[in-house]
PDB file of C-alpha atoms in Angstrom:
ATOM      1  CA  TYR A  16      67.633 120.259  65.991  1.00 86.00           C
ATOM      2  CA  THR A  17      69.816 121.673  63.235  1.00 85.00           C
ATOM      3  CA  MET A  18      72.302 119.778  61.108  1.00 88.00           C
ATOM      4  CA  PRO A  19      74.395 120.471  58.006  1.00 89.00           C
ATOM      5  CA  ALA A  20      72.513 119.929  54.747  1.00 89.00           C
ATOM      6  CA  ASP A  21      75.264 117.593  53.512  1.00 94.00           C
ATOM      7  CA  GLY A  22      75.280 115.540  56.724  1.00 94.00           C
ATOM      8  CA  GLY A  23      77.060 115.730  60.050  1.00 94.00           C
ATOM      9  CA  PRO A  24      76.228 116.024  63.725  1.00 93.00           C
ATOM     10  CA  MET A  25      72.896 117.383  64.943  1.00 91.00           C
ATOM     11  CA  SER A  26      72.683 120.268  67.402  1.00 87.00           C
ATOM     12  CA  ARG A  27      69.710 120.311  69.749  1.00 87.00           C
ATOM     13  CA  LEU A  28      67.915 123.658  69.974  1.00 86.00           C
ATOM     14  CA  SER A  29      65.221 122.940  72.557  1.00 85.00           C
ATOM     15  CA  ASP A  30      65.094 120.763  75.638  1.00 82.00           C
ATOM     16  CA  THR A  31      61.973 121.831  77.575  1.00 87.00           C
ATOM     17  CA  PRO A  32      59.414 118.980  77.668  1.00 91.00           C
ATOM     18  CA  GLY A  33      56.471 119.835  75.432  1.00 94.00           C
ATOM     19  CA  ARG A  34      55.811 120.485  71.757  1.00 93.00           C
ATOM     20  CA  HIS A  35      58.133 122.792  69.804  1.00 93.00           C
ATOM     21  CA  VAL A  36      57.451 123.984  66.254  1.00 93.00           C
ATOM     22  CA  GLY A  37      60.242 126.056  64.718  1.00 91.00           C
ATOM     23  CA  TYR A  38      60.403 128.521  61.827  1.00 92.00           C
ATOM     24  CA  LEU A  39      63.674 129.910  60.446  1.00 91.00           C
ATOM     25  CA  SER A  40      64.129 133.535  59.501  1.00 94.00           C
ATOM     26  CA  PRO A  41      64.823 134.151  55.783  1.00 94.00           C
ATOM     27  CA  ASP A  42      68.552 134.593  56.467  1.00 92.00           C
ATOM     28  CA  GLY A  43      68.673 131.385  58.517  1.00 87.00           C
ATOM     29  CA  ARG A  44      70.096 133.107  61.604  1.00 89.00           C
ATOM     30  CA  ARG A  45      67.081 133.394  63.877  1.00 92.00           C
ATOM     31  CA  LEU A  46      64.393 131.035  65.078  1.00 92.00           C
ATOM     32  CA  ALA A  47      60.719 131.645  65.757  1.00 94.00           C
ATOM     33  CA  LEU A  48      59.495 128.923  68.069  1.00 93.00           C
ATOM     34  CA  VAL A  49      55.924 128.053  69.021  1.00 95.00           C
ATOM     35  CA  PHE A  50      56.000 126.159  72.310  1.00 95.00           C
ATOM     36  CA  GLY A  51      53.327 124.714  74.562  1.00 95.00           C
ATOM     37  CA  ASP A  52      52.934 121.758  76.880  1.00 95.00           C
ATOM     38  CA  ALA A  53      50.063 119.841  78.451  1.00 94.00           C
ATOM     39  CA  VAL A  54      49.228 122.706  80.826  1.00 94.00           C
ATOM     40  CA  THR A  55      50.646 125.706  78.938  1.00 93.00           C
ATOM     41  CA  LEU A  56      48.948 127.428  76.022  1.00 95.00           C
ATOM     42  CA  PRO A  57      51.176 127.647  72.919  1.00 95.00           C
ATOM     43  CA  ASP A  58      53.047 130.946  72.598  1.00 97.00           C
ATOM     44  CA  LEU A  59      55.641 132.459  70.294  1.00 97.00           C
ATOM     45  CA  TYR A  60      59.315 132.762  71.274  1.00 95.00           C
ATOM     46  CA  LEU A  61      62.128 134.427  69.300  1.00 95.00           C
ATOM     47  CA  GLY A  62      65.873 133.854  69.495  1.00 91.00           C
ATOM     48  CA  THR A  63      68.979 132.706  67.661  1.00 89.00           C
ATOM     49  CA  LEU A  64      70.007 129.231  66.562  1.00 86.00           C
ATOM     50  CA  ALA A  65      72.568 128.864  69.340  1.00 81.00           C
ATOM     51  CA  PRO A  66      71.780 125.692  71.344  1.00 71.00           C
ATOM     52  CA  GLU A  67      71.853 127.537  74.667  1.00 71.00           C
ATOM     53  CA  ALA A  68      70.205 130.706  73.385  1.00 75.00           C
ATOM     54  CA  THR A  69      67.733 132.586  75.569  1.00 82.00           C
ATOM     55  CA  ARG A  70      64.494 133.056  73.667  1.00 88.00           C
ATOM     56  CA  GLN A  71      62.166 135.959  74.300  1.00 93.00           C
ATOM     57  CA  GLN A  72      58.457 135.239  74.766  1.00 95.00           C
ATOM     58  CA  VAL A  73      56.563 137.660  72.527  1.00 96.00           C
ATOM     59  CA  THR A  74      52.952 136.508  72.976  1.00 97.00           C
ATOM     60  CA  THR A  75      50.843 135.614  76.017  1.00 94.00           C
ATOM     61  CA  SER A  76      47.817 133.515  75.210  1.00 94.00           C
ATOM     62  CA  GLY A  77      44.734 133.008  77.341  1.00 91.00           C
ATOM     63  CA  ALA A  78      42.206 135.261  79.035  1.00 89.00           C
ATOM     64  CA  ASP A  79      42.471 136.099  82.741  1.00 89.00           C
ATOM     65  CA  ALA A  80      39.836 133.498  83.623  1.00 86.00           C
ATOM     66  CA  TYR A  81      41.993 130.769  82.105  1.00 87.00           C
ATOM     67  CA  TYR A  82      44.771 131.402  84.626  1.00 88.00           C
ATOM     68  CA  GLN A  83      42.386 131.117  87.562  1.00 88.00           C
ATOM     69  CA  HIS A  84      42.066 127.378  86.935  1.00 86.00           C
ATOM     70  CA  PRO A  85      45.485 125.680  86.936  1.00 89.00           C
ATOM     71  CA  LEU A  86      45.576 122.536  84.824  1.00 94.00           C
ATOM     72  CA  VAL A  87      46.814 119.119  85.922  1.00 95.00           C
ATOM     73  CA  LYS A  88      49.802 117.751  84.021  1.00 94.00           C
ATOM     74  CA  PRO A  89      49.082 114.150  82.971  1.00 96.00           C
ATOM     75  CA  GLU A  90      51.323 111.164  83.489  1.00 97.00           C
ATOM     76  CA  ILE A  91      52.219 109.392  80.236  1.00 96.00           C
ATOM     77  CA  VAL A  92      51.605 105.674  80.816  1.00 97.00           C
ATOM     78  CA  SER A  93      51.554 102.464  78.810  1.00 97.00           C
ATOM     79  CA  PHE A  94      49.909  99.068  79.036  1.00 97.00           C
ATOM     80  CA  ALA A  95      49.505  96.072  76.751  1.00 96.00           C
ATOM     81  CA  HIS A  96      46.924  95.466  74.050  1.00 95.00           C
ATOM     82  CA  PRO A  97      45.455  91.934  74.191  1.00 93.00           C
ATOM     83  CA  ASP A  98      47.690  90.958  71.258  1.00 92.00           C
ATOM     84  CA  GLY A  99      50.759  92.007  73.240  1.00 91.00           C
ATOM     85  CA  GLY A 100      51.530  95.314  71.528  1.00 91.00           C
ATOM     86  CA  PRO A 101      51.883  98.533  73.528  1.00 94.00           C
ATOM     87  CA  LEU A 102      49.222 101.171  74.086  1.00 95.00           C
ATOM     88  CA  TRP A 103      50.005 104.672  75.364  1.00 96.00           C
ATOM     89  CA  ALA A 104      47.785 107.044  77.312  1.00 97.00           C
ATOM     90  CA  ALA A 105      47.718 110.309  79.239  1.00 96.00           C
ATOM     91  CA  LEU A 106      46.560 109.581  82.791  1.00 98.00           C
ATOM     92  CA  TYR A 107      44.898 112.371  84.791  1.00 97.00           C
ATOM     93  CA  LYS A 108      44.554 111.661  88.505  1.00 97.00           C
ATOM     94  CA  PRO A 109      42.327 113.832  90.734  1.00 96.00           C
ATOM     95  CA  ALA A 110      43.724 115.502  93.836  1.00 94.00           C
ATOM     96  CA  THR A 111      40.866 113.958  95.818  1.00 94.00           C
ATOM     97  CA  PRO A 112      39.427 110.804  94.208  1.00 95.00           C
ATOM     98  CA  ASN A 113      35.695 110.268  94.531  1.00 94.00           C
ATOM     99  CA  PRO A 114      34.728 107.659  97.142  1.00 95.00           C
ATOM    100  CA  GLU A 115      33.174 105.502  94.436  1.00 96.00           C
ATOM    101  CA  ARG A 116      36.542 105.166  92.630  1.00 97.00           C
ATOM    102  CA  ALA A 117      34.893 105.975  89.288  1.00 98.00           C
ATOM    103  CA  ALA A 118      36.793 106.685  86.081  1.00 98.00           C
ATOM    104  CA  VAL A 119      36.096 107.956  82.562  1.00 98.00           C
ATOM    105  CA  LEU A 120      37.929 107.210  79.300  1.00 98.00           C
ATOM    106  CA  HIS A 121      38.164 109.946  76.674  1.00 97.00           C
ATOM    107  CA  LEU A 122      38.202 108.612  73.099  1.00 96.00           C
ATOM    108  CA  HIS A 123      39.550 111.080  70.563  1.00 93.00           C
ATOM    109  CA  GLY A 124      37.987 111.625  67.159  1.00 89.00           C
ATOM    110  CA  GLY A 125      39.284 111.124  63.653  1.00 86.00           C
ATOM    111  CA  GLY A 126      40.518 107.614  64.294  1.00 84.00           C
ATOM    112  CA  TYR A 127      44.096 108.720  63.662  1.00 86.00           C
ATOM    113  CA  ARG A 128      45.063 111.461  66.132  1.00 88.00           C
ATOM    114  CA  GLN A 129      47.522 111.220  69.027  1.00 91.00           C
ATOM    115  CA  PHE A 130      46.769 112.390  72.569  1.00 88.00           C
ATOM    116  CA  ALA A 131      49.416 110.616  74.672  1.00 92.00           C
ATOM    117  CA  HIS A 132      52.024 113.350  74.375  1.00 92.00           C
ATOM    118  CA  ARG A 133      53.370 116.281  76.367  1.00 93.00           C
ATOM    119  CA  GLY A 134      52.106 119.050  74.102  1.00 92.00           C
ATOM    120  CA  TRP A 135      48.987 121.223  74.198  1.00 92.00           C
ATOM    121  CA  SER A 136      45.837 119.395  73.130  1.00 91.00           C
ATOM    122  CA  VAL A 137      44.930 119.727  69.465  1.00 86.00           C
ATOM    123  CA  TYR A 138      41.316 119.982  70.666  1.00 85.00           C
ATOM    124  CA  GLY A 139      42.144 122.915  72.920  1.00 84.00           C
ATOM    125  CA  TYR A 140      40.391 123.870  76.134  1.00 83.00           C
ATOM    126  CA  ALA A 141      36.659 123.997  75.369  1.00 77.00           C
ATOM    127  CA  LEU A 142      36.396 120.741  73.449  1.00 78.00           C
ATOM    128  CA  HIS A 143      38.779 118.723  75.573  1.00 89.00           C
ATOM    129  CA  LEU A 144      40.705 120.013  78.584  1.00 91.00           C
ATOM    130  CA  GLY A 145      37.905 122.045  80.145  1.00 91.00           C
ATOM    131  CA  PHE A 146      35.499 119.130  80.552  1.00 95.00           C
ATOM    132  CA  LEU A 147      38.299 116.733  81.417  1.00 95.00           C
ATOM    133  CA  HIS A 148      39.454 118.960  84.274  1.00 95.00           C
ATOM    134  CA  TYR A 149      35.924 119.450  85.517  1.00 95.00           C
ATOM    135  CA  LEU A 150      35.667 115.662  85.803  1.00 97.00           C
ATOM    136  CA  LEU A 151      38.963 115.717  87.709  1.00 96.00           C
ATOM    137  CA  GLU A 152      37.631 118.342  90.123  1.00 95.00           C
ATOM    138  CA  GLN A 153      34.702 116.037  90.848  1.00 96.00           C
ATOM    139  CA  GLY A 154      37.071 113.193  91.703  1.00 97.00           C
ATOM    140  CA  TYR A 155      37.009 111.166  88.487  1.00 98.00           C
ATOM    141  CA  THR A 156      40.194 109.567  87.195  1.00 98.00           C
ATOM    142  CA  VAL A 157      40.425 110.264  83.450  1.00 98.00           C
ATOM    143  CA  LEU A 158      42.391 108.246  80.900  1.00 98.00           C
ATOM    144  CA  ASP A 159      43.024 109.849  77.510  1.00 95.00           C
ATOM    145  CA  PHE A 160      44.370 106.968  75.471  1.00 92.00           C
ATOM    146  CA  ASP A 161      45.563 106.333  71.929  1.00 94.00           C
ATOM    147  CA  TYR A 162      43.697 103.300  70.691  1.00 92.00           C
ATOM    148  CA  ARG A 163      44.667 101.100  67.761  1.00 91.00           C
ATOM    149  CA  GLY A 164      44.795 103.168  64.584  1.00 88.00           C
ATOM    150  CA  SER A 165      46.013 106.323  66.334  1.00 90.00           C
ATOM    151  CA  ALA A 166      49.055 108.263  65.156  1.00 89.00           C
ATOM    152  CA  GLY A 167      52.411 107.724  66.810  1.00 89.00           C
ATOM    153  CA  TYR A 168      52.579 103.927  66.626  1.00 89.00           C
ATOM    154  CA  GLY A 169      53.810 103.417  63.069  1.00 89.00           C
ATOM    155  CA  ARG A 170      52.344 101.898  59.937  1.00 89.00           C
ATOM    156  CA  ASP A 171      51.352  98.490  61.301  1.00 87.00           C
ATOM    157  CA  TYR A 172      49.155  99.945  64.058  1.00 83.00           C
ATOM    158  CA  ARG A 173      47.682 102.481  61.681  1.00 82.00           C
ATOM    159  CA  THR A 174      46.644  99.913  59.109  1.00 87.00           C
ATOM    160  CA  ASP A 175      45.676  96.788  61.033  1.00 84.00           C
ATOM    161  CA  ILE A 176      42.151  98.103  61.692  1.00 84.00           C
ATOM    162  CA  ALA A 177      41.492  97.967  57.940  1.00 88.00           C
ATOM    163  CA  ARG A 178      38.227  96.122  57.081  1.00 91.00           C
ATOM    164  CA  SER A 179      37.467  95.971  60.790  1.00 89.00           C
ATOM    165  CA  MET A 180      37.033  99.275  62.639  1.00 93.00           C
ATOM    166  CA  GLY A 181      35.779  99.174  66.196  1.00 92.00           C
ATOM    167  CA  ILE A 182      37.286  95.765  66.972  1.00 93.00           C
ATOM    168  CA  LYS A 183      40.997  95.947  67.796  1.00 93.00           C
ATOM    169  CA  ASP A 184      40.627  99.578  68.881  1.00 93.00           C
ATOM    170  CA  VAL A 185      37.789  98.579  71.251  1.00 96.00           C
ATOM    171  CA  ASP A 186      39.948  95.705  72.508  1.00 96.00           C
ATOM    172  CA  GLY A 187      42.391  98.439  73.520  1.00 95.00           C
ATOM    173  CA  ALA A 188      39.668 100.262  75.440  1.00 97.00           C
ATOM    174  CA  VAL A 189      38.954  97.058  77.358  1.00 98.00           C
ATOM    175  CA  ALA A 190      42.663  96.796  78.163  1.00 98.00           C
ATOM    176  CA  ALA A 191      42.619 100.435  79.308  1.00 98.00           C
ATOM    177  CA  ALA A 192      39.764  99.685  81.710  1.00 98.00           C
ATOM    178  CA  ALA A 193      41.648  96.686  83.100  1.00 98.00           C
ATOM    179  CA  TYR A 194      44.734  98.872  83.571  1.00 98.00           C
ATOM    180  CA  LEU A 195      42.726 101.384  85.615  1.00 98.00           C
ATOM    181  CA  VAL A 196      41.307  98.633  87.801  1.00 98.00           C
ATOM    182  CA  ASP A 197      44.564  96.732  88.300  1.00 98.00           C
ATOM    183  CA  GLN A 198      46.994  99.629  88.638  1.00 97.00           C
ATOM    184  CA  HIS A 199      44.902 102.483  90.065  1.00 97.00           C
ATOM    185  CA  GLY A 200      42.204 100.870  92.191  1.00 97.00           C
ATOM    186  CA  ILE A 201      39.253 101.931  90.024  1.00 98.00           C
ATOM    187  CA  ASP A 202      35.965 100.113  90.680  1.00 97.00           C
ATOM    188  CA  SER A 203      35.397  97.870  87.659  1.00 97.00           C
ATOM    189  CA  THR A 204      31.640  98.581  87.798  1.00 97.00           C
ATOM    190  CA  ARG A 205      32.099 102.360  87.582  1.00 97.00           C
ATOM    191  CA  ILE A 206      33.940 103.007  84.316  1.00 98.00           C
ATOM    192  CA  GLY A 207      32.453 105.256  81.649  1.00 98.00           C
ATOM    193  CA  LEU A 208      33.637 106.638  78.341  1.00 98.00           C
ATOM    194  CA  TYR A 209      32.875 109.429  75.903  1.00 98.00           C
ATOM    195  CA  GLY A 210      34.086 110.842  72.629  1.00 96.00           C
ATOM    196  CA  VAL A 211      33.208 112.961  69.603  1.00 95.00           C
ATOM    197  CA  SER A 212      32.919 111.713  66.004  1.00 95.00           C
ATOM    198  CA  TYR A 213      35.123 108.596  65.732  1.00 94.00           C
ATOM    199  CA  GLY A 214      35.324 108.836  69.509  1.00 95.00           C
ATOM    200  CA  GLY A 215      31.526 108.659  69.571  1.00 97.00           C
ATOM    201  CA  PHE A 216      31.622 105.672  67.225  1.00 97.00           C
ATOM    202  CA  MET A 217      34.162 104.021  69.545  1.00 96.00           C
ATOM    203  CA  THR A 218      31.910 104.723  72.532  1.00 98.00           C
ATOM    204  CA  LEU A 219      29.057 102.900  70.825  1.00 98.00           C
ATOM    205  CA  MET A 220      31.181  99.943  69.766  1.00 97.00           C
ATOM    206  CA  ALA A 221      32.657  99.629  73.262  1.00 98.00           C
ATOM    207  CA  LEU A 222      29.206  99.605  74.875  1.00 98.00           C
ATOM    208  CA  PHE A 223      27.917  97.086  72.329  1.00 98.00           C
ATOM    209  CA  HIS A 224      30.946  94.756  72.261  1.00 97.00           C
ATOM    210  CA  ALA A 225      32.112  95.013  75.889  1.00 97.00           C
ATOM    211  CA  PRO A 226      28.882  95.561  77.839  1.00 96.00           C
ATOM    212  CA  ASP A 227      30.283  94.069  81.031  1.00 96.00           C
ATOM    213  CA  VAL A 228      33.267  96.451  81.045  1.00 98.00           C
ATOM    214  CA  PHE A 229      31.668  99.872  80.580  1.00 98.00           C
ATOM    215  CA  GLN A 230      28.789 101.074  82.734  1.00 98.00           C
ATOM    216  CA  ALA A 231      27.960 104.239  80.777  1.00 98.00           C
ATOM    217  CA  GLY A 232      28.938 105.936  77.527  1.00 98.00           C
ATOM    218  CA  SER A 233      28.164 109.350  76.061  1.00 98.00           C
ATOM    219  CA  ALA A 234      28.494 109.261  72.249  1.00 98.00           C
ATOM    220  CA  TRP A 235      28.760 112.689  70.615  1.00 97.00           C
ATOM    221  CA  ALA A 236      28.255 113.127  66.837  1.00 97.00           C
ATOM    222  CA  ALA A 237      28.919 109.427  66.318  1.00 98.00           C
ATOM    223  CA  VAL A 238      29.117 107.589  63.027  1.00 97.00           C
ATOM    224  CA  THR A 239      26.668 104.694  63.239  1.00 98.00           C
ATOM    225  CA  ASP A 240      26.797 103.377  59.672  1.00 96.00           C
ATOM    226  CA  TRP A 241      29.924 103.875  57.565  1.00 94.00           C
ATOM    227  CA  GLU A 242      27.856 103.632  54.367  1.00 95.00           C
ATOM    228  CA  ASN A 243      26.586 107.122  55.261  1.00 95.00           C
ATOM    229  CA  TYR A 244      30.031 108.649  55.671  1.00 93.00           C
ATOM    230  CA  GLN A 245      32.446 110.324  53.255  1.00 92.00           C
ATOM    231  CA  ARG A 246      33.663 107.850  50.664  1.00 91.00           C
ATOM    232  CA  HIS A 247      37.249 109.125  50.572  1.00 90.00           C
ATOM    233  CA  TYR A 248      37.582 108.328  54.293  1.00 89.00           C
ATOM    234  CA  THR A 249      35.797 104.999  54.369  1.00 89.00           C
ATOM    235  CA  GLN A 250      37.373 103.604  51.192  1.00 91.00           C
ATOM    236  CA  GLN A 251      40.837 104.003  52.693  1.00 90.00           C
ATOM    237  CA  ARG A 252      39.784 101.799  55.598  1.00 91.00           C
ATOM    238  CA  LEU A 253      36.930  99.566  54.422  1.00 91.00           C
ATOM    239  CA  ARG A 254      37.073  99.786  50.618  1.00 92.00           C
ATOM    240  CA  THR A 255      33.570 100.207  49.138  1.00 93.00           C
ATOM    241  CA  PRO A 256      30.284  98.703  50.377  1.00 91.00           C
ATOM    242  CA  GLU A 257      30.040  96.804  47.098  1.00 93.00           C
ATOM    243  CA  GLU A 258      33.517  95.285  47.505  1.00 94.00           C
ATOM    244  CA  GLU A 259      33.417  94.655  51.264  1.00 93.00           C
ATOM    245  CA  PRO A 260      29.819  94.491  52.528  1.00 94.00           C
ATOM    246  CA  GLU A 261      30.858  92.361  55.505  1.00 95.00           C
ATOM    247  CA  ALA A 262      33.503  94.895  56.540  1.00 94.00           C
ATOM    248  CA  TYR A 263      30.813  97.605  56.666  1.00 94.00           C
ATOM    249  CA  ARG A 264      28.461  95.365  58.648  1.00 96.00           C
ATOM    250  CA  ARG A 265      31.228  94.396  61.057  1.00 95.00           C
ATOM    251  CA  SER A 266      32.341  98.010  61.541  1.00 96.00           C
ATOM    252  CA  SER A 267      28.971  99.772  61.888  1.00 96.00           C
ATOM    253  CA  PRO A 268      27.303 100.113  65.324  1.00 97.00           C
ATOM    254  CA  LEU A 269      23.823  99.811  63.772  1.00 97.00           C
ATOM    255  CA  HIS A 270      24.423  96.087  63.403  1.00 96.00           C
ATOM    256  CA  HIS A 271      25.506  95.538  67.009  1.00 97.00           C
ATOM    257  CA  VAL A 272      22.871  97.303  69.135  1.00 98.00           C
ATOM    258  CA  ALA A 273      21.730  93.970  70.584  1.00 98.00           C
ATOM    259  CA  GLY A 274      24.878  93.993  72.708  1.00 98.00           C
ATOM    260  CA  LEU A 275      23.877  97.114  74.676  1.00 98.00           C
ATOM    261  CA  LYS A 276      23.442  96.211  78.317  1.00 97.00           C
ATOM    262  CA  ASN A 277      24.147  99.369  80.308  1.00 97.00           C
ATOM    263  CA  HIS A 278      23.642 103.110  79.802  1.00 98.00           C
ATOM    264  CA  LEU A 279      23.931 105.096  76.561  1.00 98.00           C
ATOM    265  CA  GLN A 280      23.596 108.834  75.977  1.00 98.00           C
ATOM    266  CA  ILE A 281      23.377 110.025  72.358  1.00 98.00           C
ATOM    267  CA  GLN A 282      24.344 113.652  71.609  1.00 98.00           C
ATOM    268  CA  HIS A 283      24.095 114.984  68.070  1.00 98.00           C
ATOM    269  CA  GLY A 284      23.826 118.266  66.209  1.00 97.00           C
ATOM    270  CA  MET A 285      20.858 118.287  63.843  1.00 97.00           C
ATOM    271  CA  ALA A 286      22.765 120.504  61.378  1.00 96.00           C
ATOM    272  CA  ASP A 287      25.876 118.274  61.375  1.00 96.00           C
ATOM    273  CA  SER A 288      27.464 118.461  57.909  1.00 95.00           C
ATOM    274  CA  ASN A 289      30.156 115.866  58.663  1.00 96.00           C
ATOM    275  CA  VAL A 290      28.409 113.021  60.502  1.00 97.00           C
ATOM    276  CA  HIS A 291      24.853 113.707  59.400  1.00 97.00           C
ATOM    277  CA  PHE A 292      21.910 113.639  61.796  1.00 98.00           C
ATOM    278  CA  GLN A 293      20.706 110.643  59.802  1.00 97.00           C
ATOM    279  CA  ASP A 294      23.232 108.513  61.721  1.00 98.00           C
ATOM    280  CA  ALA A 295      21.639 109.383  65.058  1.00 98.00           C
ATOM    281  CA  VAL A 296      18.134 108.768  63.680  1.00 98.00           C
ATOM    282  CA  GLN A 297      19.078 105.345  62.314  1.00 98.00           C
ATOM    283  CA  LEU A 298      20.714 104.419  65.612  1.00 98.00           C
ATOM    284  CA  MET A 299      17.649 105.462  67.605  1.00 98.00           C
ATOM    285  CA  ASP A 300      15.432 103.425  65.295  1.00 98.00           C
ATOM    286  CA  ALA A 301      17.637 100.344  65.705  1.00 98.00           C
ATOM    287  CA  LEU A 302      17.729 100.735  69.496  1.00 98.00           C
ATOM    288  CA  VAL A 303      13.946 101.070  69.692  1.00 98.00           C
ATOM    289  CA  ALA A 304      13.501  97.990  67.516  1.00 98.00           C
ATOM    290  CA  ALA A 305      15.835  96.063  69.830  1.00 98.00           C
ATOM    291  CA  GLY A 306      14.039  97.304  72.958  1.00 98.00           C
ATOM    292  CA  LYS A 307      17.111  99.142  74.253  1.00 98.00           C
ATOM    293  CA  PRO A 308      16.715 102.300  76.385  1.00 98.00           C
ATOM    294  CA  PHE A 309      18.877 105.387  75.778  1.00 98.00           C
ATOM    295  CA  ASP A 310      19.159 109.064  76.662  1.00 98.00           C
ATOM    296  CA  LEU A 311      18.993 111.670  73.902  1.00 98.00           C
ATOM    297  CA  VAL A 312      20.440 115.198  73.701  1.00 98.00           C
ATOM    298  CA  LEU A 313      19.915 117.081  70.417  1.00 97.00           C
ATOM    299  CA  TYR A 314      21.143 120.503  69.240  1.00 97.00           C
ATOM    300  CA  PRO A 315      18.937 121.870  66.412  1.00 96.00           C
ATOM    301  CA  GLN A 316      21.338 124.527  65.086  1.00 94.00           C
ATOM    302  CA  SER A 317      24.667 122.788  65.735  1.00 95.00           C
ATOM    303  CA  SER A 318      27.017 121.184  63.257  1.00 95.00           C
ATOM    304  CA  HIS A 319      29.784 118.698  63.951  1.00 93.00           C
ATOM    305  CA  GLY A 320      31.832 120.784  66.356  1.00 83.00           C
ATOM    306  CA  TRP A 321      28.915 122.310  68.302  1.00 85.00           C
ATOM    307  CA  SER A 322      30.775 125.681  67.876  1.00 80.00           C
ATOM    308  CA  ARG A 323      28.573 127.830  70.123  1.00 88.00           C
ATOM    309  CA  PRO A 324      29.780 128.240  73.739  1.00 90.00           C
ATOM    310  CA  GLU A 325      26.328 127.772  75.232  1.00 94.00           C
ATOM    311  CA  VAL A 326      25.970 124.458  73.390  1.00 95.00           C
ATOM    312  CA  TRP A 327      29.315 123.226  74.706  1.00 93.00           C
ATOM    313  CA  LEU A 328      28.269 124.150  78.207  1.00 94.00           C
ATOM    314  CA  HIS A 329      24.939 122.364  77.860  1.00 96.00           C
ATOM    315  CA  SER A 330      26.567 119.318  76.265  1.00 96.00           C
ATOM    316  CA  THR A 331      29.214 118.842  78.931  1.00 96.00           C
ATOM    317  CA  ARG A 332      26.709 119.428  81.723  1.00 97.00           C
ATOM    318  CA  ALA A 333      24.469 116.761  80.226  1.00 98.00           C
ATOM    319  CA  ALA A 334      27.364 114.295  79.961  1.00 98.00           C
ATOM    320  CA  PHE A 335      28.524 115.064  83.506  1.00 97.00           C
ATOM    321  CA  GLU A 336      25.071 114.512  85.009  1.00 97.00           C
ATOM    322  CA  PHE A 337      24.794 111.294  83.009  1.00 98.00           C
ATOM    323  CA  PHE A 338      28.071 110.020  84.526  1.00 98.00           C
ATOM    324  CA  GLU A 339      27.050 111.157  87.996  1.00 97.00           C
ATOM    325  CA  THR A 340      23.827 109.168  87.730  1.00 97.00           C
ATOM    326  CA  HIS A 341      25.243 105.966  86.283  1.00 97.00           C
ATOM    327  CA  LEU A 342      28.811 105.795  87.599  1.00 97.00           C
ATOM    328  CA  LYS A 343      28.399 107.138  91.111  1.00 92.00           C
ATOM    329  CA  LYS A 344      24.898 105.617  91.345  1.00 78.00           C
ATOM    330  CA  ARG A 345      23.718 108.052  93.985  1.00 57.00           C
TER     331      ARG A 345
END
């Protein structure tokens, strides 16, 4: 939109569903617009500020191979959190569902991002949409949902996980599973989940706190003890371990491994400079002490984002085979 600096009516400049980011020319007469949607790579468009202006596409993103695999546009859906508040999600439905009626939840990282929108994924193709669409091709229903603490809900949702991470947000994952069962005919015994970083942490907490809801979870680069993590991040949410030791105990998967009942796959880069490999080692030690089985996939030269294409390929193959084994149970 544009509007006079001293107030007045707004004029809408774009109306195509998706994400638009605009940049004015120095003289204020022309607009550079970056536009993309859930199935369209962001590209640059140029035009005037006229509301009905035709804008010229000046870039074309994506290699030829990308266009050989059309993406599925998700349906934006909502359902209720156990406390009655709304939760939003992007629902991906396969053209041919698998006979087992299995589904997978994707849990985004950071603890604050937003994925239930009509724009291009902030994670891009390799980290997010590529694996998600491969699951779709194999008949899995995939739900990409914004749990408690995610962006887009306002201050109250962002802050009410303070002193207690992995509780209300996991309650939302349980509600998401119930939504899939009740509204889309998913088999309640064939629901898995995966995520990177905070998404990996959420995967662990969901398996430990809701063991009867989730059959299998693949936790990638997961925080397992918030005392290990960056102080500037944890202090905003949990204060310090000295001030709030119970908040750290309550929010750290290490203290809840006894709840594991089904199938866990741990993936971690041994050169991770964000969530250190120490977290995976401590989790493995706690699981062994509790007599809990798990699968392990390690990448000796990889940091937090894997980064190398061959590692991404290996990682997603490992997660896919894990879901095939434990969700389809063939």
